[in-house]
Coordinates of C-alpha atoms in Angstrom, one line a residue:
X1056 CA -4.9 38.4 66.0
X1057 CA -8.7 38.9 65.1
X1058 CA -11.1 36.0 67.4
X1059 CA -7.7 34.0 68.2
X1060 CA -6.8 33.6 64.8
X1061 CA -3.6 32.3 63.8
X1062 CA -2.0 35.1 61.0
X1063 CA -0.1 32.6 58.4
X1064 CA 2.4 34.0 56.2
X1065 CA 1.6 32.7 52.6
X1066 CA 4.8 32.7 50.4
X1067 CA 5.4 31.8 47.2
X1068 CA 6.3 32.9 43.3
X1069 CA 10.1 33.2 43.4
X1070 CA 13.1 33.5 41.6
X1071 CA 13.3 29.7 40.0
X1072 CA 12.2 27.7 37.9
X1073 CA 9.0 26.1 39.2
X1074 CA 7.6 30.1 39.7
X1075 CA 4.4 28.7 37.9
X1076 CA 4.1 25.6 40.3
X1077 CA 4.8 27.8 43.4
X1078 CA 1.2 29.7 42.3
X1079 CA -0.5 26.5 41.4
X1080 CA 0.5 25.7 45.0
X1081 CA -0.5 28.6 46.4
X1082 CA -3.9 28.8 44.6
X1083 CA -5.1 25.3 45.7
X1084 CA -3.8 25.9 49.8
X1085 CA -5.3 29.3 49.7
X1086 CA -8.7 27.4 48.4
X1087 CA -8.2 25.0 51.4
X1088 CA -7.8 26.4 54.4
X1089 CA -10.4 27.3 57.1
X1090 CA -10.9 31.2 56.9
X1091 CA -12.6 30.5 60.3
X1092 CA -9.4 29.6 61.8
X1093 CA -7.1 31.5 59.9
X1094 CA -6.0 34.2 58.7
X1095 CA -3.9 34.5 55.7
X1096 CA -1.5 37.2 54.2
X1097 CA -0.1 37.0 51.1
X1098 CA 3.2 37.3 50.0
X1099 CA 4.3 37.3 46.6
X1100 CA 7.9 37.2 44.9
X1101 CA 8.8 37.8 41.5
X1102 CA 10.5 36.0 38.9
X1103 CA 13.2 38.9 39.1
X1104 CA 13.3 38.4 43.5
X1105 CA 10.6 41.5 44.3
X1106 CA 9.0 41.2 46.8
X1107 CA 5.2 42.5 47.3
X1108 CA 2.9 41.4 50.4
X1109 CA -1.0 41.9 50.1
X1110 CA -3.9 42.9 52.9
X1111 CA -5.3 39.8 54.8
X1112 CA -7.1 37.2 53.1
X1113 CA -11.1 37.0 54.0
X1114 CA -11.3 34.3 51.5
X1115 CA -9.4 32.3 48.8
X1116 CA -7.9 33.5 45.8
X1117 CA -9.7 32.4 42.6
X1118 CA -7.4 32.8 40.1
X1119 CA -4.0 32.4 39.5
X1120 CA -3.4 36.2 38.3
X1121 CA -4.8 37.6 41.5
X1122 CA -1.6 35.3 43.4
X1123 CA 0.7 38.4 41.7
X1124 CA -0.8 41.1 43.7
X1125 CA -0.8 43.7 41.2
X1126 CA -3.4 46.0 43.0
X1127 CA -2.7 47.7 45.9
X1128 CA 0.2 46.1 47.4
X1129 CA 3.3 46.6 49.2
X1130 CA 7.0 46.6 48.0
X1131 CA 9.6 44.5 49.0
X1132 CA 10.3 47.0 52.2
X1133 CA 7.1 46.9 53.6
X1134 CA 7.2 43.2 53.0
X1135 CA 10.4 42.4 54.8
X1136 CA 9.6 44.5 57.2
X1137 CA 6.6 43.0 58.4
X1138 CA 9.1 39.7 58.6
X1139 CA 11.7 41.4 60.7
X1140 CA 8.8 42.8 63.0
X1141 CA 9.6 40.5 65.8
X1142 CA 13.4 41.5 65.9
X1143 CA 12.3 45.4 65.7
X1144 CA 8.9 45.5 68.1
X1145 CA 9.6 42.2 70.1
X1146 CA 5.9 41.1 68.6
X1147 CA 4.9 40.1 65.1
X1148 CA 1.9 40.8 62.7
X1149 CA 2.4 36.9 61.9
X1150 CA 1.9 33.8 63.7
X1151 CA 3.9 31.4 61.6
X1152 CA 4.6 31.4 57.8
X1153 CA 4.2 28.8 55.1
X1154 CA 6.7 28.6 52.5
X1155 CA 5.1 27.2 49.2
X1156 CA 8.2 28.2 47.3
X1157 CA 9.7 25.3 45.5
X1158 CA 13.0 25.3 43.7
X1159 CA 16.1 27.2 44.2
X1160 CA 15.9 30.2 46.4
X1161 CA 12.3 28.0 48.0
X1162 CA 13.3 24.9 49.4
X1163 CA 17.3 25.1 49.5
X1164 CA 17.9 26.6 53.3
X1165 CA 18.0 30.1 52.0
X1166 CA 14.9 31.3 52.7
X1167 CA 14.4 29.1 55.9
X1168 CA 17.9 30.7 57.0
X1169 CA 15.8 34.4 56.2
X1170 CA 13.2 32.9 59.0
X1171 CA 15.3 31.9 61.6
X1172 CA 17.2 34.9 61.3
X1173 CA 13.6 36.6 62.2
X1174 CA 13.0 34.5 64.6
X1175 CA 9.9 32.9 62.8
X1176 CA 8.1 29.7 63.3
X1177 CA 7.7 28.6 59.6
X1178 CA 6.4 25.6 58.1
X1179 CA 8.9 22.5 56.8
X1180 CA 12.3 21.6 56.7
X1181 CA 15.3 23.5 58.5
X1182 CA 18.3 25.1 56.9
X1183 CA 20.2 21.9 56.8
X1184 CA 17.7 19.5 55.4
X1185 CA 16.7 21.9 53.1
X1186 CA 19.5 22.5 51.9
X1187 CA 20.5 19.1 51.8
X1188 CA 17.2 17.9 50.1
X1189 CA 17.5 20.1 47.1
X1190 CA 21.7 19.0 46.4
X1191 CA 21.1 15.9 44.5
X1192 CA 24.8 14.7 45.5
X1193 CA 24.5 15.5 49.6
X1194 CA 21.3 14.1 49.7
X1195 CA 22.9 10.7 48.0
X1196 CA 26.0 11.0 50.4
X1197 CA 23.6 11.7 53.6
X1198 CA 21.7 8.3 52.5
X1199 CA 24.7 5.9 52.0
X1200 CA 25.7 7.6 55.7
X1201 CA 22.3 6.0 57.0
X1202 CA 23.1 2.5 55.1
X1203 CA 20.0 3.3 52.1
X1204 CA 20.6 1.3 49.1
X1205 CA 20.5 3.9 45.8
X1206 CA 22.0 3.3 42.1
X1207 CA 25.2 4.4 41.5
X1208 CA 26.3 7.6 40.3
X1209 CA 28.6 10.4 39.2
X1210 CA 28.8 13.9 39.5
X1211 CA 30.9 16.9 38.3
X1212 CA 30.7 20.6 38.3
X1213 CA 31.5 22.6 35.3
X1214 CA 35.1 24.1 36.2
X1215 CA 35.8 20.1 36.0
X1216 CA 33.9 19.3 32.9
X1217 CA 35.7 21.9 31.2
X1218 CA 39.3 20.8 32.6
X1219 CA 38.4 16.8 31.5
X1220 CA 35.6 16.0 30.1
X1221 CA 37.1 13.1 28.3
X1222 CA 38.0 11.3 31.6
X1223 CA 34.3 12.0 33.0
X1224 CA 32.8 11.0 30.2
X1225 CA 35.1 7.7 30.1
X1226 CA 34.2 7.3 33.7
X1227 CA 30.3 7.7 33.5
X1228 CA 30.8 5.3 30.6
X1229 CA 32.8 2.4 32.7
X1230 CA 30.6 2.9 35.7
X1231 CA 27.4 3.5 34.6
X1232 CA 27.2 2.5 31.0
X1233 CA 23.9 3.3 28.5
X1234 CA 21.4 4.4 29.4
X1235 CA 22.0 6.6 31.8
X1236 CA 20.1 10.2 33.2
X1237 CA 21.8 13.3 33.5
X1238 CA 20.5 15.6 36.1
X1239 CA 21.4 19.3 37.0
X1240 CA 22.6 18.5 41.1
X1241 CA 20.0 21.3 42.4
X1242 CA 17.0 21.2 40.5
X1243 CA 13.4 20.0 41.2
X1244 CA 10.4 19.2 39.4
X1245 CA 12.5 17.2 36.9
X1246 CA 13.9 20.6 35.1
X1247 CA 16.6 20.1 32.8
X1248 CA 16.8 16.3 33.2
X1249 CA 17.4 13.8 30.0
X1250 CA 18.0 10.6 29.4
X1251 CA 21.0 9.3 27.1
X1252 CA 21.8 6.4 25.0
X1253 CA 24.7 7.0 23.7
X1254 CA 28.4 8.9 23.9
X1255 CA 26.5 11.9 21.8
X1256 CA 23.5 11.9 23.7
X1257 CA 25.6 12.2 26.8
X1258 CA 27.2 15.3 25.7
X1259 CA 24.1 16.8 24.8
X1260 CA 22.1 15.8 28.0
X1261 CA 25.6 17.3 29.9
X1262 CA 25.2 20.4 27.9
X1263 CA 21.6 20.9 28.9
X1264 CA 22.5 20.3 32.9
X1265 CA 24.8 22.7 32.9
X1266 CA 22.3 25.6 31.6
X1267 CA 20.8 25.1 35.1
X1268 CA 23.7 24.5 37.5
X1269 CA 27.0 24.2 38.4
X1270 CA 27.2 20.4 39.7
X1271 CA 25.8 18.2 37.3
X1272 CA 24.8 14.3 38.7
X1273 CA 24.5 11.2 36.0
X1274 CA 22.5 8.5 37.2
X1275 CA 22.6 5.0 36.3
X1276 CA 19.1 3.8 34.6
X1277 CA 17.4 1.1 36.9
X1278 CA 14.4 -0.5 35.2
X1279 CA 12.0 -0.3 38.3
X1280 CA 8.3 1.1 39.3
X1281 CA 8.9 3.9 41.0
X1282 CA 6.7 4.5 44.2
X1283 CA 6.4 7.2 46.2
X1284 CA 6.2 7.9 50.2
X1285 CA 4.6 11.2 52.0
X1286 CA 6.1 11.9 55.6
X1287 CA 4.7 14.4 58.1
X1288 CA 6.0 15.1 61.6
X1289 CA 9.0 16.5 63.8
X1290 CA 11.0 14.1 66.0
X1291 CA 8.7 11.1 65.5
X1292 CA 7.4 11.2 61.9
X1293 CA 4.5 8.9 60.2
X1294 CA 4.9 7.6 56.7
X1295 CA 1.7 7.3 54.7
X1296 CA 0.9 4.6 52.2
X1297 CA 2.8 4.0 49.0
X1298 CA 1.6 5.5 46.0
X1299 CA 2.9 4.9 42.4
X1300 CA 3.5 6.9 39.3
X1301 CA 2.6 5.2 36.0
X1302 CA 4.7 7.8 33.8
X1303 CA 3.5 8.8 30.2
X1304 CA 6.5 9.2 29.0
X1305 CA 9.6 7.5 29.3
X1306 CA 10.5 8.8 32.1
X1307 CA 8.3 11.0 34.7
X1308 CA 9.7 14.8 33.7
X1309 CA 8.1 17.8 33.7
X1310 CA 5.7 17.7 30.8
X1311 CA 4.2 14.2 32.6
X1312 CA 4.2 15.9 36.2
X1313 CA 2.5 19.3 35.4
X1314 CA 1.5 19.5 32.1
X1315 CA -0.4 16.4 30.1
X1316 CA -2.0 15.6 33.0
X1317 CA -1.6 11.6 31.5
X1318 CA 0.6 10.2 33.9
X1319 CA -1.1 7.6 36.5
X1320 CA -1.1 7.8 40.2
X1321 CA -2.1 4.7 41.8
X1322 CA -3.0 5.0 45.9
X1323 CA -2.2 2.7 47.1
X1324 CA 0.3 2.0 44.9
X1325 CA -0.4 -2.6 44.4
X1326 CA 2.7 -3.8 46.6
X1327 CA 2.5 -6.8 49.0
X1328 CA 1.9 -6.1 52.4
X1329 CA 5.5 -6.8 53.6
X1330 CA 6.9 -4.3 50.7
X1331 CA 4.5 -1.3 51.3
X1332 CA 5.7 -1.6 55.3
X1333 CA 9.7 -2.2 54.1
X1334 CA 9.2 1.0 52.2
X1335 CA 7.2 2.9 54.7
X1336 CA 9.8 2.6 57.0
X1337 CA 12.5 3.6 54.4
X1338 CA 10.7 6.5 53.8
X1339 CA 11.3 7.6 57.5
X1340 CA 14.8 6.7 57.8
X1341 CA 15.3 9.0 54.2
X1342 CA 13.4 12.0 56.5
X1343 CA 15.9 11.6 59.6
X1344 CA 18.7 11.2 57.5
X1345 CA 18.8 14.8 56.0
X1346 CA 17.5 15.8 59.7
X1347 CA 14.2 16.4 57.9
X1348 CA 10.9 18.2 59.7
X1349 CA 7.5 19.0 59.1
X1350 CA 7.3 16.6 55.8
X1351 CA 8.7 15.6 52.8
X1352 CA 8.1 13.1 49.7
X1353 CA 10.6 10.2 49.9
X1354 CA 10.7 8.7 46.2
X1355 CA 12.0 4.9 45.6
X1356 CA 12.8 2.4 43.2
X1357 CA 11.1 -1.1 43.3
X1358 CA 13.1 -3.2 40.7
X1359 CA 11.5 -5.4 38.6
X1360 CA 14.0 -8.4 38.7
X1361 CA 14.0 -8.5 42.0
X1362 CA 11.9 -6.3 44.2
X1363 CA 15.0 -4.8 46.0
X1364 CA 14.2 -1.3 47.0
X1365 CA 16.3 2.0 46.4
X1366 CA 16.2 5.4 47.9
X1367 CA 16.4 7.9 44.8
X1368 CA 15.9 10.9 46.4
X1369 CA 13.7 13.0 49.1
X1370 CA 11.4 16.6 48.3
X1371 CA 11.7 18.9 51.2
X1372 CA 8.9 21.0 49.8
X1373 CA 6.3 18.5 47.5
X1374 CA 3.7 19.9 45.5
X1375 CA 0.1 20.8 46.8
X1376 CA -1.2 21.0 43.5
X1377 CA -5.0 19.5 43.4
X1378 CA -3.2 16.6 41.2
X1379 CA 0.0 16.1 43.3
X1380 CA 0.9 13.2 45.2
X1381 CA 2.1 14.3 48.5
X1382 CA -1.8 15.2 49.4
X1383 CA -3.4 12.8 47.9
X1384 CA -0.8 10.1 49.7
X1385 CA -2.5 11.2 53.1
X1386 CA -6.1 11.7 51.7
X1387 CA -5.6 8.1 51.5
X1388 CA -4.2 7.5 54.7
X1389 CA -7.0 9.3 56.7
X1390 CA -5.8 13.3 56.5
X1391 CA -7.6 15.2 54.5
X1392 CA -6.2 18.5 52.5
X1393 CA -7.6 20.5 55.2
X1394 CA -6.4 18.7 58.3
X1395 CA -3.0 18.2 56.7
X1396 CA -3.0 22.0 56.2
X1397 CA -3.5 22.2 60.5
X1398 CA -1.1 19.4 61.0
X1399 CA 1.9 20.9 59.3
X1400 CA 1.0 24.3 61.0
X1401 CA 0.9 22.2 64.3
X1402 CA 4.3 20.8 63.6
X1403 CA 6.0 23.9 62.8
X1404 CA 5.1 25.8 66.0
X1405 CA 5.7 22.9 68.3
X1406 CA 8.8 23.0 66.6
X1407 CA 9.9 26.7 67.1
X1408 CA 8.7 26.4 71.0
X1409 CA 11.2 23.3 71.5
X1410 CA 14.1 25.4 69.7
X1411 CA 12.9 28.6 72.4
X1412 CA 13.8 26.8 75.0
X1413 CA 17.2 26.1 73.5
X1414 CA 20.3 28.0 75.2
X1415 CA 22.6 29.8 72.8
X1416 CA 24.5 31.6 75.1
X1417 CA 27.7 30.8 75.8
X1418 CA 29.0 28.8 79.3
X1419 CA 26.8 27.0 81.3
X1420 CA 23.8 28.5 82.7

């Protein structure tokens, strides 16, 4: 470490399909942070799972292409090997690492498994509340456990779809009723999600869900605003203030998120005092009940007949797009891009010293 600079790990691509976001992410941290107090090594992976890992950074990328590290870099080898340092020399070219990986293989326990196993200090969620935060159905199970109130739902995987799917379809129909959204179980960034109206629309939307995984999740419709929460912090974590999303389409999928650039976000979202607290607090009780750390986005409905408000799910790894709301949620509530970049660095090594001290032997000591 150059003039007691911290050496962050900078990973992101991926095998998933939000590889495009991941560099988006990427682009906009690598344009934020201080080079004064850090430095930053890149490492890239590949729509196909290669891995390549670049010289130190002396300054931002500026384009999206350079994120591939095309010129000059290191193979997968050299990569992991410079993540299993620590368990081969005892010390380790990096400080901490910052997975910007959303997505499966990003921000489902895999890869946070991967650093643990090196012994790592990393940036956001564990294995379990990773893991948890990305399987639409756990997550939903984990919040009824912690007394949230969410809309009902189904789910299915495809070895039952194909045994019934009359009876499923007959059951989504009698509990859930038109319209409803169908939603692949592990997805993010609203990939392969539709919305359907009718028995035919159904078995379309189905059809799509099950192109991406193997549990598919149908979601009653709630006519609500839906408003959105960032948390940041370990064992006592703060909740910022209550954004919402003003969707330019009929619902907020992935065309709206990333693409047209048309959907609203209001911060703060226009809630009563009383709500915006009611839902601040909610937003913390989503983060402890997946046994959440570092941060996450805790999104809710706020129905319109009757301002009752619903957990609909948490993101273990938000965007940090210039445009994405976990950022501009604590830009709002005093944190700046820059300081939020230190805090969650902050987090995850005061985390990885408590869980030093830890004692994994067996028998008493």
């Amino acid at each position: 470490m150059g003039q007691d600079k911290l050496t962050v790990g900078l990973i992101y691509g991926g095998k998933s399909g939000e590889h495009e976001v991941s560099l988006q992410t990427a682009l906009a941290v690598s344009q934020a942070f201080n080079y004064e107090k850090y430095e930053l090594i890149p490492f890239y992976i590949t729509k196909s799972g290669e891995w390549r890992v670049g010289s130190k950074l002396t300054g931002p990328f500026s384009a999206l292409e350079e994120l591939k590290l095309e010129n000059g870099a290191h193979n997968t080898s050299a990569a992991i090997n410079m993540l299993f340092e620590k368990l081969s020399t005892g010390h380790s070219t990096l400080d901490v690492v910052f997975p910007l990986l959303h997505g499966t293989y990003g921000e489902d326990g895999t890869i946070q498994g991967l650093f643990e196993i090196a012994n790592l200090p990393y940036v956001g969620a564990g294995v379990l509340a990773s893991a948890a935060g990305m399987d639409k159905v756990i997550m939903k199970k984990l919040f009824a456990e912690a007394g949230l109130a969410q809309c009902e739902y189904c789910y299915f995987t495809a070895s039952e779809w194909e045994r019934d799917s009359h009876a499923i379809v007959q059951g989504i129909e009698e509990k859930l009723r038109y319209p409803c959204f169908v939603k692949p179980a592990n997805l993010g960034s609203s990939v392969g999600i539709s919305k359907a109206r009718t028995r035919e629309e159904l078995l379309s939307s189905i059809a799509i869900a099950l192109r991406y995984d193997i549990k598919v999740i149908v979601e009653e419709f709630v006519d609500a605003r839906e408003v959105e929460v960032g948390v940041l912090g370990n064992e006592e974590p703060l909740s910022s203030v209550p954004g919402e999303i003003v969707s330019s389409s009929e619902y907020y999928d992935y065309q709206a998120k990333y693409l047209d650039g048309k959907s609203q976000m209001l911060i703060p979202a226009e809630l009563d005092t009383e709500l915006a607290e009611e839902i601040r607090d909610l937003a913390v009780k989503a983060f402890k009940a997946i046994s959440g750390n570092g941060l996450c986005r805790a999104d809710f409905f706020v129905k319109k007949s009757d301002q009752t408000v619903w957990i609909n799910e948490v993101n273990t790894m938000p965007g940090f797009t210039p445009y994405s709301m976990y950022p501009l949620l604590w830009r709002e509530t005093g944190l700046s891009y820059e300081m939020l970049l230190d805090r969650l660095i902050e987090l995850a090594l005061e985390r990885y010293e408590v869980r030093q001290n830890l004692n994994f032997e067996n028998g008493v000591q």
